[in-house]
Coordinates of C-alpha atoms and ligand atoms in Angstrom, one line a residue:
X1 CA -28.3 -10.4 -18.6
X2 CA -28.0 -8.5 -15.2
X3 CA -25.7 -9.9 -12.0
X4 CA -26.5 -9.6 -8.9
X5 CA -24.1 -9.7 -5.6
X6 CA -24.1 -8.6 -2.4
X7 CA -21.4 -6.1 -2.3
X8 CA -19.7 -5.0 -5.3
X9 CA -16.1 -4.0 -4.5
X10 CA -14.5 -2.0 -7.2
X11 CA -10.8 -1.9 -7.3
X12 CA -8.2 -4.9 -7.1
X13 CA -5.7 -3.2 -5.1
X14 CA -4.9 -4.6 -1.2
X15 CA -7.4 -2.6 0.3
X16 CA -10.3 -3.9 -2.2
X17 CA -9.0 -8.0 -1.9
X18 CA -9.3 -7.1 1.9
X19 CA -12.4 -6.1 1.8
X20 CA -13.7 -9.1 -0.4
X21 CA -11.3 -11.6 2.0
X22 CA -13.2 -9.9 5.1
X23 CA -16.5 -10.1 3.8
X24 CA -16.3 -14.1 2.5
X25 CA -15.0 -15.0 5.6
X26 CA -18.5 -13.6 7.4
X27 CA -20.2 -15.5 4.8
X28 CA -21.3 -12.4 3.2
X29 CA -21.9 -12.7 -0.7
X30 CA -19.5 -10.0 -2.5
X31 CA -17.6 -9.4 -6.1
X32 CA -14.6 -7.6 -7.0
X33 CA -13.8 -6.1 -10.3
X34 CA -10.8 -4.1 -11.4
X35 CA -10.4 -2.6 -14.6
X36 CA -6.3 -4.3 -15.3
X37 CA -5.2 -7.5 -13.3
X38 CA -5.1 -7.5 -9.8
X39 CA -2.2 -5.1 -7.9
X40 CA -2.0 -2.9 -11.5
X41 CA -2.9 0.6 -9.1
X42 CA -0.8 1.8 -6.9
X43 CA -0.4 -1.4 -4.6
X44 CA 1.8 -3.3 -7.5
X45 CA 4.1 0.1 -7.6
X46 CA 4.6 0.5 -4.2
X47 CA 8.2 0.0 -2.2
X48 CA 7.4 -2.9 -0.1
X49 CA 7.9 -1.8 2.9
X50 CA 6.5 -3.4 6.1
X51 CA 5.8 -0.7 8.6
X52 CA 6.9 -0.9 11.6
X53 CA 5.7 2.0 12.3
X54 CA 9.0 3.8 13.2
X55 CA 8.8 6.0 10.4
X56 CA 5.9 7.6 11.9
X57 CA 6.6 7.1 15.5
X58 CA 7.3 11.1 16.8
X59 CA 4.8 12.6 14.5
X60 CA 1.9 10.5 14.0
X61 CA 1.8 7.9 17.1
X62 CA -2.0 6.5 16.3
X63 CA -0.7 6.0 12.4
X64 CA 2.6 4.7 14.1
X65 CA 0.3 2.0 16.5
X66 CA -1.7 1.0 13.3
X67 CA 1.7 -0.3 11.8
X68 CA 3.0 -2.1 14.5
X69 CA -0.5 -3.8 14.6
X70 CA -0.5 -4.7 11.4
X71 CA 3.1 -5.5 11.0
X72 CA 2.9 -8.4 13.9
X73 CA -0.7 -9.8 12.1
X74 CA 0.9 -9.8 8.1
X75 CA 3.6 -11.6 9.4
X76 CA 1.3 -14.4 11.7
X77 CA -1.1 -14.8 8.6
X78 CA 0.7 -13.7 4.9
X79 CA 3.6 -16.2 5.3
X80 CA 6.1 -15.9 1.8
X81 CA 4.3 -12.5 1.3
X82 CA 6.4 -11.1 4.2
X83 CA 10.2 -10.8 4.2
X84 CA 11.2 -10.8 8.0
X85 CA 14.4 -8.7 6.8
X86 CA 13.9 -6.2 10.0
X87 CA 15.4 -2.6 9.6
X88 CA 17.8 0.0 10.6
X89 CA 17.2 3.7 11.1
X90 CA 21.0 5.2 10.3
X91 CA 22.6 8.6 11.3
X92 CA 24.8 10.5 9.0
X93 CA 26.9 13.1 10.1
X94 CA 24.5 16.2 8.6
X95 CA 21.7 14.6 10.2
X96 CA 20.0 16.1 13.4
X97 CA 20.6 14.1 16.0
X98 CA 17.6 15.0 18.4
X99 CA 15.4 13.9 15.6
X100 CA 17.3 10.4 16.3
X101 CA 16.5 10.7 19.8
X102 CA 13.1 12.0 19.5
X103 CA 12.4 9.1 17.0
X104 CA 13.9 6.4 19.1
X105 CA 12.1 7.4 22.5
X106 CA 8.9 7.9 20.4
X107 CA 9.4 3.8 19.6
X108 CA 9.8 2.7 22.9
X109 CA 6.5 4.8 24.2
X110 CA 5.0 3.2 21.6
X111 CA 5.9 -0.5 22.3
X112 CA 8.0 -0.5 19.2
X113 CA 11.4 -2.4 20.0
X114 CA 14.2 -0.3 19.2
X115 CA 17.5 -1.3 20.1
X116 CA 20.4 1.5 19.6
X117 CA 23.9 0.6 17.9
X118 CA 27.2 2.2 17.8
X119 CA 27.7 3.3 13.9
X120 CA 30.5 -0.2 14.2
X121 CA 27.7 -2.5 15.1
X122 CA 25.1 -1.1 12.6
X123 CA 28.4 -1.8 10.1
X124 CA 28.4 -5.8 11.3
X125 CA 24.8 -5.7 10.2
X126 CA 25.4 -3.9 6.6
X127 CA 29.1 -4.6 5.7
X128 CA 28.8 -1.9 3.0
X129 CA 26.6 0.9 5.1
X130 CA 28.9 4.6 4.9
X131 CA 31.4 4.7 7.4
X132 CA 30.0 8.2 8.4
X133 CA 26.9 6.4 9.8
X134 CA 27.7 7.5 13.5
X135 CA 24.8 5.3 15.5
X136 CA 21.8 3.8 14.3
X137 CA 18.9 1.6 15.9
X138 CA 17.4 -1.3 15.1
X139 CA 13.2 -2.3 14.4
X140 CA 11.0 -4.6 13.3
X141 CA 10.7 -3.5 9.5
X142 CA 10.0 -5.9 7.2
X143 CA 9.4 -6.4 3.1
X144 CA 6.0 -7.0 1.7
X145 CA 6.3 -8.6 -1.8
X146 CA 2.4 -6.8 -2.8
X147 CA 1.6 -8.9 -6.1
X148 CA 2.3 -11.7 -3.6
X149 CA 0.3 -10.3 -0.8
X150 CA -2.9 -9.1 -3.3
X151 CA -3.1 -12.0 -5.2
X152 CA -2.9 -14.8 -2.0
X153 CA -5.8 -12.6 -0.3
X154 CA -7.7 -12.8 -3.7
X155 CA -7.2 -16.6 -3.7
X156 CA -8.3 -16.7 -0.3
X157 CA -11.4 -14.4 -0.7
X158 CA -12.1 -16.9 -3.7
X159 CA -11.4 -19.8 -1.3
X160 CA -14.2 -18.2 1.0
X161 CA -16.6 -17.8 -2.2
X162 CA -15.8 -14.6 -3.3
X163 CA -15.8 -13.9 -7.0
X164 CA -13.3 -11.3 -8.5
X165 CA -13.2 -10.0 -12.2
X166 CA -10.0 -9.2 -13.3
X167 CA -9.8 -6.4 -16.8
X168 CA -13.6 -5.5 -15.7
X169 CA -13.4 -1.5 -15.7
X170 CA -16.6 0.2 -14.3
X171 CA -17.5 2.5 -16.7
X172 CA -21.0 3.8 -15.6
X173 CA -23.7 3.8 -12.6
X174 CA -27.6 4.3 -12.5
X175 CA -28.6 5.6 -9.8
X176 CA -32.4 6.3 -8.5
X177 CA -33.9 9.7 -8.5
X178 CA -35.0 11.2 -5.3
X179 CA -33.5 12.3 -2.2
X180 CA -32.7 9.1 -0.8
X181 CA -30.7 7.9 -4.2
X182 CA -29.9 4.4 -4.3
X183 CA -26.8 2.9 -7.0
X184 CA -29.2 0.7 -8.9
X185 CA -26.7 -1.1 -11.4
X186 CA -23.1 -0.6 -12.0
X187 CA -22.2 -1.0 -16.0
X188 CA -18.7 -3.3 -16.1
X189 CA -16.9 -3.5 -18.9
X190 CA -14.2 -5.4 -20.3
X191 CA -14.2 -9.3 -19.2
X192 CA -17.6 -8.7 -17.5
X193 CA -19.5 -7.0 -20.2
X194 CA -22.9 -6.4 -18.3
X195 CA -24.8 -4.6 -15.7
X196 CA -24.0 -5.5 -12.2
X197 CA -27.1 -5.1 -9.1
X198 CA -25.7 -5.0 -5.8
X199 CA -27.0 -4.0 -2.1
X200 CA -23.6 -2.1 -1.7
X201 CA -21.5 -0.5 -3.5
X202 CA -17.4 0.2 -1.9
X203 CA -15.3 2.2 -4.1
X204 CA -12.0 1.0 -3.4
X205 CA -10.1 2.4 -6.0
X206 CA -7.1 4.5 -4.3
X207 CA -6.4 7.4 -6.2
X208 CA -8.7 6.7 -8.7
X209 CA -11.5 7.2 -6.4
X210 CA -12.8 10.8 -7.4
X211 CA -13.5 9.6 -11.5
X212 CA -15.0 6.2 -9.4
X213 CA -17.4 8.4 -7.3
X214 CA -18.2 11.2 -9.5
X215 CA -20.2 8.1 -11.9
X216 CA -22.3 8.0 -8.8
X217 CA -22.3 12.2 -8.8
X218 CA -20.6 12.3 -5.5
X219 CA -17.7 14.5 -5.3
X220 CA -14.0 13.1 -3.6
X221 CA -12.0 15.2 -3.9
X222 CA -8.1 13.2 -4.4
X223 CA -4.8 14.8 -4.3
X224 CA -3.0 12.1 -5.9
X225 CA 1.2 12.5 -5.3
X226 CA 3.8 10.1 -7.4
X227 CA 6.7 8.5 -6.1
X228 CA 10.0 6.8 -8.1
X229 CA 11.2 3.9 -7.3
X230 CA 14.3 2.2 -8.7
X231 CA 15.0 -1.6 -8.3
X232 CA 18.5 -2.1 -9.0
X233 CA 21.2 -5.3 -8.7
X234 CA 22.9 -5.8 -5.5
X235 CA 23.0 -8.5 -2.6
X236 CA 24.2 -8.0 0.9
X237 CA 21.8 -5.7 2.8
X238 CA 19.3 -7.7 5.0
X239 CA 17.4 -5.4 6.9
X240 CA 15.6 -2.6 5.6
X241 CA 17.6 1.0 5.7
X242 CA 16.2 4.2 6.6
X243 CA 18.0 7.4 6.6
X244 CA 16.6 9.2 10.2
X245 CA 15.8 12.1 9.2
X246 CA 12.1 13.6 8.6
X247 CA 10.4 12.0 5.6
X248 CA 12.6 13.4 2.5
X249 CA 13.6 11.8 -1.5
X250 CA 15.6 8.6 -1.6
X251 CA 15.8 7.9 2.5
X252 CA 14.9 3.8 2.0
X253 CA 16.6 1.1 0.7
X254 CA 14.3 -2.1 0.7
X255 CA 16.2 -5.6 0.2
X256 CA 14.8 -8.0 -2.0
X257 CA 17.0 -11.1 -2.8
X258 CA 19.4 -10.1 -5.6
X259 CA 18.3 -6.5 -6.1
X260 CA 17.3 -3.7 -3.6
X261 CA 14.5 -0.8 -4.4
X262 CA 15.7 2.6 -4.0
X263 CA 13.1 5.1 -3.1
X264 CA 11.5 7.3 -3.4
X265 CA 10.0 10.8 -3.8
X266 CA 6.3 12.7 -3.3
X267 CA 5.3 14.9 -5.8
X268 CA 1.8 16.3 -6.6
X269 CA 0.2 15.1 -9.7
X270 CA -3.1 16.2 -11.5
X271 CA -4.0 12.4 -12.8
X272 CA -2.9 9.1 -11.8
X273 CA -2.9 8.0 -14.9
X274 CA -1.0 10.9 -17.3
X275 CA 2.0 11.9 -14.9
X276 CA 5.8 13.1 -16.2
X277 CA 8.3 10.9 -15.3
X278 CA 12.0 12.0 -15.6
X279 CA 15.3 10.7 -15.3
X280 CA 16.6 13.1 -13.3
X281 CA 14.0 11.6 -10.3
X282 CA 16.0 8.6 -10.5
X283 CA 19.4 10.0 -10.4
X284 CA 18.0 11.7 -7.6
X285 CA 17.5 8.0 -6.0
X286 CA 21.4 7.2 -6.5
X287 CA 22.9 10.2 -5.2
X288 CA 20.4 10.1 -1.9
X289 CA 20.6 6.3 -1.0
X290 CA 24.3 7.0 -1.7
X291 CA 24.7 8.7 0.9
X292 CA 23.5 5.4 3.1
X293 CA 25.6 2.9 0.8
X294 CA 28.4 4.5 -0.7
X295 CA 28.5 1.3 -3.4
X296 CA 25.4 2.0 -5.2
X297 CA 27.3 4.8 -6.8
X298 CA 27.6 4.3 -10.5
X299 CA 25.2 1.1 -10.4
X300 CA 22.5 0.8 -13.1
X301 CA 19.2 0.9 -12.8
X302 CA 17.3 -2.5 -14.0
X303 CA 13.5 -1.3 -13.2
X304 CA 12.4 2.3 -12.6
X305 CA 8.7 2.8 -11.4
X306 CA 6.2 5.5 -10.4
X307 CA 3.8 4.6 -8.0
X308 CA 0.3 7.2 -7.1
X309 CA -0.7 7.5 -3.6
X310 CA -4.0 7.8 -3.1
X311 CA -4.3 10.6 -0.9
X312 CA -7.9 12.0 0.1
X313 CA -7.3 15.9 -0.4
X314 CA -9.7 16.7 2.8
X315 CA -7.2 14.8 5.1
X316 CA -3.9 16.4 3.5
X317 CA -5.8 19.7 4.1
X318 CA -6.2 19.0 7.5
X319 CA -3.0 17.7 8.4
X320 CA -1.2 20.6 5.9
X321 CA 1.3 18.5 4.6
X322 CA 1.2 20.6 0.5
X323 CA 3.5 23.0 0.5
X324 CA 1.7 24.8 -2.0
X325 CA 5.1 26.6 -3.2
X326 CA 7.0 23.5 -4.0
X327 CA 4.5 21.7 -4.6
X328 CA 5.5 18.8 -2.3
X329 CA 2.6 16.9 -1.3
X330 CA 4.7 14.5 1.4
X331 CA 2.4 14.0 4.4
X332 CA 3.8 12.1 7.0
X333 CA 0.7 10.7 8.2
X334 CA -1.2 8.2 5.6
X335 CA -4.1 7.3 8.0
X336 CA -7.2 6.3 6.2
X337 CA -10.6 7.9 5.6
X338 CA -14.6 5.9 5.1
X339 CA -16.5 7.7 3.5
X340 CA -20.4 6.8 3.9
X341 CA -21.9 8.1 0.9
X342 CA -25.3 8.6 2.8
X343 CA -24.0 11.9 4.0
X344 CA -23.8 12.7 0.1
X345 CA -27.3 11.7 -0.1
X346 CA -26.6 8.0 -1.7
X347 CA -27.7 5.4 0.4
X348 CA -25.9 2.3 -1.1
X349 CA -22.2 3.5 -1.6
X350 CA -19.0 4.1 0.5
X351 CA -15.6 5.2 -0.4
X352 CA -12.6 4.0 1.4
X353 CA -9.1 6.2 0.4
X354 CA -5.6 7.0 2.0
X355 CA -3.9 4.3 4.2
X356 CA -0.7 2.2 3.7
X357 CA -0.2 -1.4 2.3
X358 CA 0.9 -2.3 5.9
X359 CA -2.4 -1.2 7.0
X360 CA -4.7 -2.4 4.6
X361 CA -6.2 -4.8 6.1
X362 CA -7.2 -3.0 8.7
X363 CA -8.7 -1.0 6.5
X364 CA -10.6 -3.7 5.0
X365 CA -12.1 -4.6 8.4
X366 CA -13.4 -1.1 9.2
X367 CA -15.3 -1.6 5.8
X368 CA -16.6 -5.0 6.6
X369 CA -17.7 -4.1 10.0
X370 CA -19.5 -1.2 8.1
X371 CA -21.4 -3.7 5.5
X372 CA -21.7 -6.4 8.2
X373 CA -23.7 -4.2 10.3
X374 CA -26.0 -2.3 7.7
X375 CA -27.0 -6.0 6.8
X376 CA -27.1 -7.1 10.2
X377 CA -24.4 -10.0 10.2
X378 CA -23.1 -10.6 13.8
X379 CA -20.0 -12.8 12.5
X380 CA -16.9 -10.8 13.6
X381 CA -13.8 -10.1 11.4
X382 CA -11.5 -13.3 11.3
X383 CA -9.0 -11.7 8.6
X384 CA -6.2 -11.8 11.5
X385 CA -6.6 -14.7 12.8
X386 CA -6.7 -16.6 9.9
X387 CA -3.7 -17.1 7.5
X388 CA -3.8 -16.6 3.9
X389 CA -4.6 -20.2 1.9
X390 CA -1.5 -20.5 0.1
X391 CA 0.6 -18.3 2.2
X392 CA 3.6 -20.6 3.1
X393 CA 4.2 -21.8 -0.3
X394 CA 6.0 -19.6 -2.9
X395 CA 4.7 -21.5 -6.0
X396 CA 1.3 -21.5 -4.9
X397 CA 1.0 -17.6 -4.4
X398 CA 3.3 -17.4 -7.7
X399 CA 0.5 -19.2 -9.5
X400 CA -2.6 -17.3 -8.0
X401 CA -0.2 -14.2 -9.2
X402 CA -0.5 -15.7 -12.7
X403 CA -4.1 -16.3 -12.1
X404 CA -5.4 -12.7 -11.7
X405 CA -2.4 -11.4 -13.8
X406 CA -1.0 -9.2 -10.7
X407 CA 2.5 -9.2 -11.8
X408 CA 4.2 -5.9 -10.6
X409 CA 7.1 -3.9 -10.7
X410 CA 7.6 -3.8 -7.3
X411 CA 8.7 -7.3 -6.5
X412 CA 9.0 -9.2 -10.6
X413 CA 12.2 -9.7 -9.1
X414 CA 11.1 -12.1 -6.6
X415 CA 8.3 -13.8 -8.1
X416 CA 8.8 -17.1 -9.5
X417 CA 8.3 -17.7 -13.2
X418 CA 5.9 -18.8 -15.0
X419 CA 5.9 -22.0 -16.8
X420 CA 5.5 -20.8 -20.4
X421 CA 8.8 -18.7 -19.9
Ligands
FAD1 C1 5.6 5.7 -4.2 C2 4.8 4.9 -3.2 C3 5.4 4.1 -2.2 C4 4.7 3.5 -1.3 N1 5.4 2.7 -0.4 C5 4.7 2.0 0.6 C6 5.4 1.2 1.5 O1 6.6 1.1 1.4 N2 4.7 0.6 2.4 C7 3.3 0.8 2.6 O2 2.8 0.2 3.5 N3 2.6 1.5 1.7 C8 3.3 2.2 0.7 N4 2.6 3.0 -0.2 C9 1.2 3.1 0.0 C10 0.4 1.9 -0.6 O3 1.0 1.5 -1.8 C11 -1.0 2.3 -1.0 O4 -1.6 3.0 0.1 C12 -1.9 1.1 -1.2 O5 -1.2 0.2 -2.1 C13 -3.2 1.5 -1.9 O6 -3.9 0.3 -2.1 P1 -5.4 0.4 -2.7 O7 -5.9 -0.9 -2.9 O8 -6.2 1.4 -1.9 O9 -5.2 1.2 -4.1 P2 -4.7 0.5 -5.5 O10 -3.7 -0.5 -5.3 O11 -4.4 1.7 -6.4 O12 -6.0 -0.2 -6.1 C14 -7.0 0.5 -6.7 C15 -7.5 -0.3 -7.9 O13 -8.6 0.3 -8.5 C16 -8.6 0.0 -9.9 N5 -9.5 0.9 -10.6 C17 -9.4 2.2 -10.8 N6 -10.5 2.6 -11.5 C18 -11.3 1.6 -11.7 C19 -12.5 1.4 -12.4 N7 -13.1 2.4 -13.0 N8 -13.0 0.1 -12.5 C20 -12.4 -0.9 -11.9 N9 -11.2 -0.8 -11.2 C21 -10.7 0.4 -11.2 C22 -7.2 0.1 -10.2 O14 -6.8 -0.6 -11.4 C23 -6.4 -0.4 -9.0 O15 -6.0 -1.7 -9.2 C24 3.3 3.6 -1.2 C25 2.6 4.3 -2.2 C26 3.4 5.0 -3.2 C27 2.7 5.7 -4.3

């Protein structure tokens, strides 16, 4: 028997439970379905951190602005999601120290607040931070906890009459013939197990997104790049630390309550989902982060993970952030990119890759604005205004993590347990 929606969002990550949240809360009718449980892409391997947008600040101000956006909204609407642990940009001695100042001008331009410490007052913040750190400065970083994040904007989009499939892989499209082709039916497998009809079609499936649109025989071209990350045991950092230097392996340490996640590296990959992983990439992570906190020396590693960045191979080209001879895919821009498939000669289908989990609701809303106006809804985005359901209570968000199975490697740590353990 067929179903019929709306919008048909494929892809459980942040930026497709956005999408669905955005588009329930303008009443529009729309269903989600991802292959695993929800956050099992790259969002659920991620390193948590909440952008302030320093680490973007003198080389990419507009990505830089989108962060401090969306940093002051996440932590207005996503409540126990969000960590307020702020965060510290250090100098070590090898470091260059006009990159410091460039970086911390760049922040104040911006509207960033950035507030400069002697290497001794960075060292009241972080008893155990190197005693080479010669000055550091201070910003508004924070933590996002993403199987928190993605599952409390599922329960919200659900709250708002959204319907999500969780273990529903797409697995084929029909699409008309002609020159103005249409998606007809999507084929979903798994817990679905039938044909779904929608108006609209969003592939929201991060770096999965050129095997999504090729079933629609549109070409998006992806150049995935994996990262390590490595949570291991240790309290007393609060804030966030970020080695200042440009974007390199192991340069942030992300506190979480009894462990901190060391990380983490960028490194072309052919698929996202048959990659080598090696222990020398997280021996790698010691050594660097190290350098920051001489202490995690000789510590043991609890939870490695590899995460895939969904990177839209157009944009990297643009920006020219391979360096073909290494190999070394580490852009430091991750802006996003809509694709409206009607420039492809499909009339029904966009694609929406790159971006940030600090960003992705933005994201979401320049997707719903999209839909909302091809349907001609007038209702305008609400999704930062309005906080999360369960947002401000831990169990609550624990349980909807439980609901759509979105446990994660990048914050088990954190998440409360469930009953039957
Ligand atoms: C190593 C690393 C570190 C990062 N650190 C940070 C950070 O600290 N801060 C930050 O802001 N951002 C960070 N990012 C970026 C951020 O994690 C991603 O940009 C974001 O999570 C992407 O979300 P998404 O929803 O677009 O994709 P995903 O989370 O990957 O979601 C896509 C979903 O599509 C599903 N899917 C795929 N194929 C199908 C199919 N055929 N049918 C149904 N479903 C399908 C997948 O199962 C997946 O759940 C990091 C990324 C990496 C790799």
């Amino acid at each position: 028997m067929t179903q019929t929606t709306t919008v048909l969002v494929i892809g459980g990550g942040a930026t497709g439970v956005g999408i669905v949240r955005d588009l329930a809360l303008r009443g529009i009718d729309a269903t989600l379905v991802d292959r695993g449980g929800l956050a099992s892409g790259t969002s659920g391997r991620s390193h948590g951190l909440l952008h302030s947008g320093a680490r973007y600040a003198e080389a990419d101000p507009n990505g830089a602005k989108e962060c401090i956006e969306e940093n002051r909204i996440l932590r207005e609407i996503a409540g126990e999601c969000i960590r307020d642990s702020g965060g510290l940009f250090v100098e070590l001695p090898e470091d260059d120290s006009a990159y410091f100042d460039s970086k911390l001008d760049a922040c104040r331009d911006l509207g960033i607040p950035a507030t400069e410490l002697t290497g001794t007052e960075a060292r009241e913040r972080v008893a155990d931070l190197s005693d080479t750190v010669q000055r550091a400065f201070a910003v508004p970083d924070g933590v996002v906890y993403p199987s928190r994040l993605v599952a409390a904007t599922a329960g919200d989009a659900v709250e708002h009459g959204a319907t999500i499939h969780t273990h529903a892989p797409v697995e084929a499209m029909a699409t008309t013939n002609g020159e103005d082709r249409r998606i007809q039916s999507v084929w979903v497998g798994g817990s679905v197990d039938d044909e779904i009809r929608a108006e609209i079609v969003v592939n929201a499936t991060g770096a999965w997104a050129e095997h999504c649109a090729a079933m629609a025989d549109v070409s998006v071209p992806m150049r995935p790049t994996k990262g390590v990350m490595v949570a291991v045991p240790y309290e007393g950092i609060e804030p966030v630390l970020n080695r200042c230097r440009p974007p390199a392996d192991g340069d942030i340490i992300i506190p979480h309550d009894e462990q901190v996640i060391l990380g983490t590296t960028s490194v072309a990959v052919d698929d996202p989902d048959e990659y080598a992983t090696d222990a020398a990439e997280i021996e790698l992570m010691f050594d660097e982060c190290a350098a920051m906190v001489p202490a995690l020396k000789g510590r043991s590693a609890v939870r490695p993970y590899w995460g895939v960045r969904p990177l839209y191979a157009l944009d990297e080209d643009d920006r020219g952030t391979v360096d073909e001879g290494t190999g070394d895919a580490r852009g430091i821009s991750r802006d996003f990119t809509l694709l409206d498939h009607r420039a492809d000669g499909v009339e029904n289908f966009l694609t929406i890759v790159g971006g940030k989990l600090t960003t992705h609701r933005q994201m979401a809303a320049a997707v719903a604005d999209q839909i909302a106006d091809r349907l001609g809804v007038t209702t305008a985005c609400r999704t930062a205004e309005q906080p999360l359901a369960a947002a401000d209570d831990p169990a609550a968000i624990d349980a909807l993590v439980d609901q759509f199975d979105a446990r994660s490697p990048a914050d088990e740590d954190v998440l409360t347990q469930p009953d039957h353990i």
